[in-house]
PDB file of C-alpha atoms in Angstrom:
ATOM      1  CA  UNK A   3       5.471   5.721   3.527  1.00 51.00           C
ATOM      2  CA  UNK A   4       7.613   6.695   6.493  1.00 60.00           C
ATOM      3  CA  UNK A   5       7.898  10.240   5.168  1.00 68.00           C
ATOM      4  CA  UNK A   6       4.306  10.851   6.154  1.00 67.00           C
ATOM      5  CA  UNK A   7       5.248  10.554   9.816  1.00 70.00           C
ATOM      6  CA  UNK A   8       6.925  13.935   9.365  1.00 74.00           C
ATOM      7  CA  UNK A   9       3.556  15.421   8.386  1.00 74.00           C
ATOM      8  CA  UNK A  10       1.538  13.397  10.902  1.00 75.00           C
ATOM      9  CA  UNK A  11       1.042  16.241  13.355  1.00 78.00           C
ATOM     10  CA  UNK A  12       0.372  18.931  10.769  1.00 81.00           C
ATOM     11  CA  UNK A  13      -3.194  18.458   9.565  1.00 86.00           C
ATOM     12  CA  UNK A  14      -2.978  21.487   7.273  1.00 91.00           C
ATOM     13  CA  UNK A  15      -0.112  19.940   5.307  1.00 90.00           C
ATOM     14  CA  UNK A  16      -1.699  16.502   5.413  1.00 92.00           C
ATOM     15  CA  UNK A  17      -4.889  17.921   3.907  1.00 94.00           C
ATOM     16  CA  UNK A  18      -2.943  19.877   1.286  1.00 94.00           C
ATOM     17  CA  UNK A  19      -1.020  16.736   0.331  1.00 94.00           C
ATOM     18  CA  UNK A  20      -4.271  14.770   0.292  1.00 95.00           C
ATOM     19  CA  UNK A  21      -5.760  17.300  -2.147  1.00 97.00           C
ATOM     20  CA  UNK A  22      -2.714  17.005  -4.413  1.00 96.00           C
ATOM     21  CA  UNK A  23      -2.979  13.200  -4.434  1.00 96.00           C
ATOM     22  CA  UNK A  24      -6.732  13.306  -5.142  1.00 96.00           C
ATOM     23  CA  UNK A  25      -6.235  15.789  -7.979  1.00 97.00           C
ATOM     24  CA  UNK A  26      -3.498  13.612  -9.464  1.00 96.00           C
ATOM     25  CA  UNK A  27      -5.702  10.511  -9.219  1.00 97.00           C
ATOM     26  CA  UNK A  28      -8.599  12.338 -10.875  1.00 96.00           C
ATOM     27  CA  UNK A  29      -6.321  13.531 -13.676  1.00 96.00           C
ATOM     28  CA  UNK A  30      -4.957  10.024 -14.101  1.00 95.00           C
ATOM     29  CA  UNK A  31      -8.447   8.538 -14.407  1.00 94.00           C
ATOM     30  CA  UNK A  32      -9.682  11.246 -16.779  1.00 94.00           C
ATOM     31  CA  UNK A  33      -6.677  11.610 -19.067  1.00 94.00           C
ATOM     32  CA  UNK A  34      -4.407   8.588 -18.768  1.00 92.00           C
ATOM     33  CA  UNK A  35      -6.645   5.530 -18.363  1.00 86.00           C
ATOM     34  CA  UNK A  36      -5.267   4.044 -21.602  1.00 89.00           C
ATOM     35  CA  UNK A  37      -1.615   4.488 -20.644  1.00 89.00           C
ATOM     36  CA  UNK A  38       0.524   1.367 -20.425  1.00 87.00           C
ATOM     37  CA  UNK A  39       1.208   1.699 -16.686  1.00 90.00           C
ATOM     38  CA  UNK A  40      -2.148   3.189 -15.735  1.00 93.00           C
ATOM     39  CA  UNK A  41      -3.192   0.528 -13.237  1.00 94.00           C
ATOM     40  CA  UNK A  42       0.151   0.603 -11.398  1.00 94.00           C
ATOM     41  CA  UNK A  43       0.044   4.405 -11.261  1.00 95.00           C
ATOM     42  CA  UNK A  44      -3.548   4.285 -10.047  1.00 97.00           C
ATOM     43  CA  UNK A  45      -2.630   1.762  -7.362  1.00 96.00           C
ATOM     44  CA  UNK A  46       0.269   3.928  -6.229  1.00 96.00           C
ATOM     45  CA  UNK A  47      -2.066   6.883  -5.941  1.00 97.00           C
ATOM     46  CA  UNK A  48      -4.543   4.815  -3.936  1.00 98.00           C
ATOM     47  CA  UNK A  49      -1.746   3.743  -1.597  1.00 97.00           C
ATOM     48  CA  UNK A  50      -0.787   7.375  -1.003  1.00 96.00           C
ATOM     49  CA  UNK A  51      -4.447   8.305  -0.517  1.00 97.00           C
ATOM     50  CA  UNK A  52      -4.942   5.497   2.003  1.00 97.00           C
ATOM     51  CA  UNK A  53      -1.866   6.407   4.025  1.00 96.00           C
ATOM     52  CA  UNK A  54      -2.918  10.050   4.143  1.00 96.00           C
ATOM     53  CA  UNK A  55      -6.439   9.076   5.199  1.00 96.00           C
ATOM     54  CA  UNK A  56      -4.946   6.933   7.965  1.00 96.00           C
ATOM     55  CA  UNK A  57      -2.953   9.894   9.261  1.00 94.00           C
ATOM     56  CA  UNK A  58      -6.077  12.039   9.029  1.00 95.00           C
ATOM     57  CA  UNK A  59      -7.872   9.447  11.222  1.00 95.00           C
ATOM     58  CA  UNK A  60     -10.346   8.719   8.434  1.00 97.00           C
ATOM     59  CA  UNK A  61      -9.952   4.989   8.930  1.00 98.00           C
ATOM     60  CA  UNK A  62     -12.964   3.702   6.989  1.00 98.00           C
ATOM     61  CA  UNK A  63     -11.943   5.658   3.903  1.00 98.00           C
ATOM     62  CA  UNK A  64      -8.356   4.467   4.291  1.00 98.00           C
ATOM     63  CA  UNK A  65      -9.568   0.857   4.435  1.00 98.00           C
ATOM     64  CA  UNK A  66     -11.566   1.455   1.248  1.00 98.00           C
ATOM     65  CA  UNK A  67      -8.454   2.677  -0.596  1.00 98.00           C
ATOM     66  CA  UNK A  68      -6.411  -0.308   0.599  1.00 98.00           C
ATOM     67  CA  UNK A  69      -9.227  -2.744  -0.197  1.00 98.00           C
ATOM     68  CA  UNK A  70      -9.374  -1.409  -3.750  1.00 98.00           C
ATOM     69  CA  UNK A  71      -5.625  -2.021  -4.130  1.00 98.00           C
ATOM     70  CA  UNK A  72      -6.030  -5.578  -2.858  1.00 96.00           C
ATOM     71  CA  UNK A  73      -8.934  -6.100  -5.276  1.00 97.00           C
ATOM     72  CA  UNK A  74      -6.794  -4.834  -8.183  1.00 96.00           C
ATOM     73  CA  UNK A  75      -3.723  -6.894  -7.198  1.00 93.00           C
ATOM     74  CA  UNK A  76      -3.890  -9.324 -10.127  1.00 91.00           C
ATOM     75  CA  UNK A  77      -3.815  -6.424 -12.584  1.00 93.00           C
ATOM     76  CA  UNK A  78      -0.578  -4.916 -11.228  1.00 90.00           C
ATOM     77  CA  UNK A  79       2.878  -5.751 -12.508  1.00 84.00           C
ATOM     78  CA  UNK A  80       3.948  -9.154 -11.165  1.00 82.00           C
ATOM     79  CA  UNK A  81       6.702  -7.593  -9.051  1.00 88.00           C
ATOM     80  CA  UNK A  82       4.420  -4.903  -7.606  1.00 90.00           C
ATOM     81  CA  UNK A  83       4.663  -4.081  -3.909  1.00 93.00           C
ATOM     82  CA  UNK A  84       1.250  -2.392  -3.848  1.00 95.00           C
ATOM     83  CA  UNK A  85      -0.950  -5.220  -2.538  1.00 95.00           C
ATOM     84  CA  UNK A  86       1.538  -6.263   0.160  1.00 95.00           C
ATOM     85  CA  UNK A  87       1.799  -2.632   1.261  1.00 96.00           C
ATOM     86  CA  UNK A  88      -1.978  -2.226   1.299  1.00 97.00           C
ATOM     87  CA  UNK A  89      -2.343  -5.248   3.584  1.00 97.00           C
ATOM     88  CA  UNK A  90       0.414  -3.908   5.858  1.00 97.00           C
ATOM     89  CA  UNK A  91      -1.257  -0.504   6.007  1.00 97.00           C
ATOM     90  CA  UNK A  92      -4.572  -2.098   6.990  1.00 98.00           C
ATOM     91  CA  UNK A  93      -2.696  -3.819   9.820  1.00 98.00           C
ATOM     92  CA  UNK A  94      -1.180  -0.500  10.862  1.00 97.00           C
ATOM     93  CA  UNK A  95      -4.631   1.074  11.037  1.00 98.00           C
ATOM     94  CA  UNK A  96      -5.772  -1.685  13.378  1.00 98.00           C
ATOM     95  CA  UNK A  97      -2.599  -1.161  15.402  1.00 96.00           C
ATOM     96  CA  UNK A  98      -3.465   2.554  15.687  1.00 95.00           C
ATOM     97  CA  UNK A  99      -6.924   1.570  16.872  1.00 96.00           C
ATOM     98  CA  UNK A 100      -5.413  -0.808  19.474  1.00 95.00           C
ATOM     99  CA  UNK A 101      -7.089  -3.801  17.812  1.00 96.00           C
ATOM    100  CA  UNK A 102      -4.195  -6.184  18.350  1.00 96.00           C
ATOM    101  CA  UNK A 103      -5.750  -9.390  17.008  1.00 96.00           C
ATOM    102  CA  UNK A 104      -6.956  -7.776  13.782  1.00 97.00           C
ATOM    103  CA  UNK A 105      -3.611  -5.979  13.378  1.00 97.00           C
ATOM    104  CA  UNK A 106      -1.688  -9.240  13.765  1.00 96.00           C
ATOM    105  CA  UNK A 107      -3.968 -10.937  11.231  1.00 97.00           C
ATOM    106  CA  UNK A 108      -3.154  -8.358   8.557  1.00 98.00           C
ATOM    107  CA  UNK A 109       0.530  -8.073   9.445  1.00 97.00           C
ATOM    108  CA  UNK A 110       0.958 -11.845   9.189  1.00 96.00           C
ATOM    109  CA  UNK A 111      -1.026 -11.892   5.934  1.00 96.00           C
ATOM    110  CA  UNK A 112       1.265  -9.241   4.465  1.00 94.00           C
ATOM    111  CA  UNK A 113       4.316 -11.190   5.581  1.00 91.00           C
ATOM    112  CA  UNK A 114       3.139 -14.628   4.458  1.00 92.00           C
ATOM    113  CA  UNK A 115       0.899 -14.119   1.429  1.00 91.00           C
ATOM    114  CA  UNK A 116       3.134 -11.943  -0.741  1.00 86.00           C
ATOM    115  CA  UNK A 117       6.548 -12.927  -2.083  1.00 87.00           C
ATOM    116  CA  UNK A 118       9.094 -11.808  -4.685  1.00 86.00           C
ATOM    117  CA  UNK A 119       7.962  -8.208  -5.090  1.00 84.00           C
ATOM    118  CA  UNK A 120       9.926  -4.975  -5.307  1.00 83.00           C
ATOM    119  CA  UNK A 121      11.284  -3.637  -2.007  1.00 86.00           C
ATOM    120  CA  UNK A 122      10.257  -6.853  -0.211  1.00 86.00           C
ATOM    121  CA  UNK A 123      13.007  -6.703   2.416  1.00 87.00           C
ATOM    122  CA  UNK A 124      12.143  -3.083   3.276  1.00 89.00           C
ATOM    123  CA  UNK A 125       8.481  -3.943   3.694  1.00 90.00           C
ATOM    124  CA  UNK A 126       9.315  -7.026   5.775  1.00 93.00           C
ATOM    125  CA  UNK A 127      11.342  -4.811   8.101  1.00 93.00           C
ATOM    126  CA  UNK A 128       8.284  -2.559   8.594  1.00 93.00           C
ATOM    127  CA  UNK A 129       6.017  -5.579   9.104  1.00 95.00           C
ATOM    128  CA  UNK A 130       8.317  -7.091  11.714  1.00 94.00           C
ATOM    129  CA  UNK A 131       8.594  -3.774  13.550  1.00 94.00           C
ATOM    130  CA  UNK A 132       4.788  -3.507  13.603  1.00 95.00           C
ATOM    131  CA  UNK A 133       4.487  -7.105  14.839  1.00 95.00           C
ATOM    132  CA  UNK A 134       6.859  -6.295  17.704  1.00 95.00           C
ATOM    133  CA  UNK A 135       4.771  -3.240  18.565  1.00 94.00           C
ATOM    134  CA  UNK A 136       1.598  -5.348  18.518  1.00 94.00           C
ATOM    135  CA  UNK A 137       3.150  -7.985  20.752  1.00 92.00           C
ATOM    136  CA  UNK A 138       3.864  -5.297  23.347  1.00 92.00           C
ATOM    137  CA  UNK A 139       0.220  -4.172  23.408  1.00 86.00           C
ATOM    138  CA  UNK A 140      -2.233  -5.330  26.032  1.00 74.00           C
ATOM    139  CA  UNK A 141      -5.111  -7.342  24.622  1.00 56.00           C
TER     140      UNK A 141
END
């Protein structure tokens, strides 16, 4: 999700990308709900939607997207990174909002509650970097 930092200061492109993701999710729901990998594709779309909403400062909506991923976690492929990423992203929202305690809660949850998923070491690097940022914040 680091690529979105490139767009972070360009709301026009963020909104355009958000529209593309929403259109793709709508198409997925309408035309591909019986596909073999539907739920994983849907979760990936929700993750993108949530990250974009975070960058658009629409935090409540971002939390809703991430909460839906967490709710769907048992339906994803067993090696899926989606739930762990959703928990991390919730922590990053709280970090953005300077809510250190809540951020640490979600960052630790992402680090401790999810194991043996795709790209685990990459996500753990992001979690640890966010934890270091949180530790440097004033309460």
